[in-house]
């Protein structure tokens, strides 16, 4: 209960600080299982996307975050739990503990994920190379809908290495949903996803 | 309660005018159904709706006196500053400097209004912020476009914070024979400047043909300018009961203030043109951003303040 309230409160604060305006190019309320994938430039990204979802979607949508950072201190661990985050090991994928298994477990039968396929925060408005996790997820679960989410100005509001946000105005655009066609090649899928995300950056 | 009479009539007048405008807007939209004019009326209805909310905010703020007005305009400044900084090309190395602009200089400026500390109020941003902020930026050791970046942040603070803060600052003026009525003066300024904007818009829509500065703002026409300035000046003369001015003084000051307002609108339009945007934001439905609404006030308020301060105190 406390955690849920804290998550709602922080999401509200984050939206206020980022002066966010939200644009939906897909159905916000669809009950499909989704993977929201976004460009990553600040610590506020995941909370902001989560907070821009309709209330009915928030509880069933889990941000995917790096275990090495979010499990490193009690406050961070508590926060990641409040937002129902899935913590994964980044870097080398060992056969013992595959992050894809963790993500699949979190998806369950009706949940969704928020994912940053660049893996780490970039420091400009441009999008970096996508890791292949997005593709493998698509191959494992062909029912998933992939929604590109473009975050504008978050890199200026809270750049890497800063602790306090400058409260500028940001925009979050949820793009049209896409699905992986059966048998699509890895690079083709990842390039398509990246193009879809970058095409949202035009005003 | 005789001292409160001008304020009571002011708010009754605002309420009546907005009610009439609301009804006229609805009726107009209904009558023009299916014709191109309908869109204009719908736009007007949305604007008027926002006017209700803005007037309500002003009404609530004025109940709390200087503190209320300083808080409201401090918030307006904050919204304007964030719109301005969002559209100008700062660099990531300006981050800390911007934190000072948002969280130190903006609140401090309005705290000085609340404290009635005129001496520091008048120089804090033009002198101390002006000298401090480039220094803070220098420490980040990023010389790219240094002068441009410094100038943008200083300009943002001057227009969005320093200039706007002169509206609640009217409450700290002590005018002989007019004690305790600074609020009337602030409302007078706001009303004349905003009515000038509205009247320019209406005159322009009705008979406007030839744009004054087509490369900056195609919507500002000679007819809108002349009609709007003349009618707002006249209104300023009619409302002199709110002020310590005589009729010629009220007319003269209103003329100057509306001209400054026009200059403000034009200047802020030039910045939008350069940045390739139509509005500063979407904070106020029908009006655009906060800065689109207060651009004229930014330029009018300091001139009005100093005029009154010099000749009447």
Tab-separated table of C-alpha atoms in Angstrom, chain A residues 1 17-18 24 31-32 36 45-46 54 65 69 81-82 92 100 103 129 136 138 144 149 152 166 182 192:
chain	number	residue	atom	x	y	z
A	1	UNK	CA	0.000	0.000	0.000
A	17	UNK	CA	8.875	18.312	-13.016
A	18	UNK	CA	9.078	17.221	-16.643
A	24	UNK	CA	-0.826	8.507	-28.140
A	31	UNK	CA	-5.567	-5.148	-22.905
A	32	UNK	CA	-2.862	-6.702	-25.098
A	36	UNK	CA	7.083	-0.264	-24.528
A	45	UNK	CA	12.711	7.909	-18.112
A	46	UNK	CA	11.148	4.741	-16.708
A	54	UNK	CA	-3.454	5.134	-17.874
A	65	UNK	CA	16.078	-2.112	-15.001
A	69	UNK	CA	22.428	-0.317	-10.212
A	81	UNK	CA	9.932	-2.754	-5.941
A	82	UNK	CA	7.462	0.131	-5.678
A	92	UNK	CA	27.179	-11.074	-20.281
A	100	UNK	CA	15.052	-13.088	-20.924
A	103	UNK	CA	11.415	-10.755	-18.383
A	129	UNK	CA	22.498	0.786	-31.104
A	136	UNK	CA	14.690	-12.508	-28.568
A	138	UNK	CA	9.696	-11.129	-29.804
A	144	UNK	CA	3.630	-9.313	-27.860
A	149	UNK	CA	8.006	5.429	-27.029
A	152	UNK	CA	11.943	14.352	-25.950
A	166	UNK	CA	15.966	21.389	-14.636
A	182	UNK	CA	7.353	-14.815	-38.090
A	192	UNK	CA	12.780	-1.605	-37.943
